[in-house]
């Protein structure tokens, strides 16, 4: 059965339309643009269009939170990004540290869950 017009998520449709428009403009810039500027604009618009297309595909799963993911994982990820942005040399030691912190937080959250009755 088809969805009614008021049940369709307008933001998801706008994301699809923007993605199609950006990809079409990227193709046009690639085919008919000057050598350097056409390549630059087609690459930039194509990447943004592909990201919007991926967002459109993932939209239904973005509306519900990942219940299997502990709440501390995004905080650990943001902290790791801040550390790596400040000191890029710490990328190699940060990877196992982030993995260990995520593992520890997952184990702790598993023990804190109440058993199902």
Tab-separated table of C-alpha atoms in Angstrom, residues 9-117:
chain	number	residue	atom	x	y	z
A	9	UNK	CA	9.419	12.399	5.202
A	10	UNK	CA	10.015	15.665	3.379
A	11	UNK	CA	13.630	15.909	4.545
A	12	UNK	CA	14.459	12.527	3.032
A	13	UNK	CA	12.891	13.536	-0.277
A	14	UNK	CA	14.802	16.840	-0.259
A	15	UNK	CA	18.024	14.909	0.349
A	16	UNK	CA	17.284	12.678	-2.640
A	17	UNK	CA	16.466	15.642	-4.882
A	18	UNK	CA	19.608	17.512	-3.800
A	19	UNK	CA	21.700	14.414	-4.429
A	20	UNK	CA	20.305	13.920	-7.928
A	21	UNK	CA	20.762	17.597	-8.795
A	22	UNK	CA	24.351	17.664	-7.521
A	23	UNK	CA	25.258	14.489	-9.389
A	24	UNK	CA	23.677	15.836	-12.592
A	25	UNK	CA	25.549	19.143	-12.280
A	26	UNK	CA	28.768	17.219	-11.583
A	27	UNK	CA	28.290	15.181	-14.743
A	28	UNK	CA	27.543	18.330	-16.735
A	29	UNK	CA	30.613	20.099	-15.345
A	30	UNK	CA	32.752	17.080	-16.174
A	31	UNK	CA	31.485	16.802	-19.732
A	32	UNK	CA	31.220	20.461	-20.716
A	33	UNK	CA	33.502	22.343	-18.305
A	34	UNK	CA	36.968	23.702	-18.872
A	35	UNK	CA	39.832	21.335	-18.140
A	36	UNK	CA	40.832	22.346	-14.600
A	37	UNK	CA	37.696	24.069	-13.331
A	38	UNK	CA	35.389	21.419	-14.774
A	39	UNK	CA	37.382	18.670	-13.115
A	40	UNK	CA	37.444	20.526	-9.795
A	41	UNK	CA	33.708	21.266	-9.738
A	42	UNK	CA	32.733	17.806	-10.955
A	43	UNK	CA	34.854	16.164	-8.261
A	44	UNK	CA	33.520	18.406	-5.491
A	45	UNK	CA	29.865	18.212	-6.519
A	46	UNK	CA	30.120	14.490	-7.204
A	47	UNK	CA	31.473	13.785	-3.733
A	48	UNK	CA	28.810	15.848	-2.004
A	49	UNK	CA	26.144	14.228	-4.182
A	50	UNK	CA	27.387	10.745	-3.275
A	51	UNK	CA	27.401	11.606	0.432
A	52	UNK	CA	23.825	12.890	0.173
A	53	UNK	CA	22.828	9.721	-1.687
A	54	UNK	CA	24.349	7.601	1.093
A	55	UNK	CA	22.506	9.715	3.664
A	56	UNK	CA	19.259	9.174	1.761
A	57	UNK	CA	19.828	5.419	1.788
A	58	UNK	CA	20.656	5.364	5.501
A	59	UNK	CA	17.828	7.728	6.554
A	60	UNK	CA	15.448	5.087	8.035
A	61	UNK	CA	18.186	3.627	10.221
A	62	UNK	CA	19.188	7.095	11.448
A	63	UNK	CA	15.779	7.615	13.021
A	64	UNK	CA	16.256	4.844	15.579
A	65	UNK	CA	19.274	4.705	17.882
A	66	UNK	CA	21.684	1.816	17.836
A	67	UNK	CA	20.692	0.007	21.026
A	68	UNK	CA	23.643	-2.359	20.858
A	69	UNK	CA	26.100	0.554	20.954
A	70	UNK	CA	26.964	1.812	24.436
A	71	UNK	CA	26.468	5.527	24.987
A	72	UNK	CA	30.159	6.010	25.742
A	73	UNK	CA	31.333	5.010	22.257
A	74	UNK	CA	30.522	8.338	20.533
A	75	UNK	CA	32.194	10.211	23.397
A	76	UNK	CA	35.312	8.056	23.028
A	77	UNK	CA	35.276	8.673	19.257
A	78	UNK	CA	34.980	12.444	19.614
A	79	UNK	CA	37.770	12.522	22.218
A	80	UNK	CA	39.972	10.442	19.914
A	81	UNK	CA	39.301	12.820	17.008
A	82	UNK	CA	40.224	15.810	19.163
A	83	UNK	CA	43.474	14.154	20.267
A	84	UNK	CA	44.371	13.167	16.702
A	85	UNK	CA	43.535	16.653	15.394
A	86	UNK	CA	45.771	18.222	18.034
A	87	UNK	CA	48.629	15.730	17.634
A	88	UNK	CA	48.490	13.726	14.382
A	89	UNK	CA	51.539	11.712	15.526
A	90	UNK	CA	49.296	10.019	18.106
A	91	UNK	CA	47.206	8.276	15.434
A	92	UNK	CA	49.023	4.949	15.724
A	93	UNK	CA	48.876	4.719	19.558
A	94	UNK	CA	45.303	6.090	19.613
A	95	UNK	CA	43.836	3.246	17.550
A	96	UNK	CA	44.488	0.447	20.094
A	97	UNK	CA	43.563	2.769	22.967
A	98	UNK	CA	40.199	3.569	21.381
A	99	UNK	CA	39.597	-0.119	20.717
A	100	UNK	CA	40.430	-0.990	24.313
A	101	UNK	CA	38.186	1.765	25.712
A	102	UNK	CA	35.275	0.705	23.510
A	103	UNK	CA	35.754	-2.938	24.532
A	104	UNK	CA	35.868	-2.031	28.222
A	105	UNK	CA	32.768	0.169	27.968
A	106	UNK	CA	30.895	-2.572	26.095
A	107	UNK	CA	31.784	-5.172	28.715
A	108	UNK	CA	30.810	-2.849	31.560
A	109	UNK	CA	27.486	-1.987	29.934
A	110	UNK	CA	26.778	-5.697	29.404
A	111	UNK	CA	27.229	-6.340	33.119
A	112	UNK	CA	25.062	-3.363	34.083
A	113	UNK	CA	22.030	-4.497	32.069
A	114	UNK	CA	19.243	-6.018	34.073
A	115	UNK	CA	18.352	-9.594	33.166
A	116	UNK	CA	15.057	-10.113	31.359
A	117	UNK	CA	12.290	-11.443	33.567
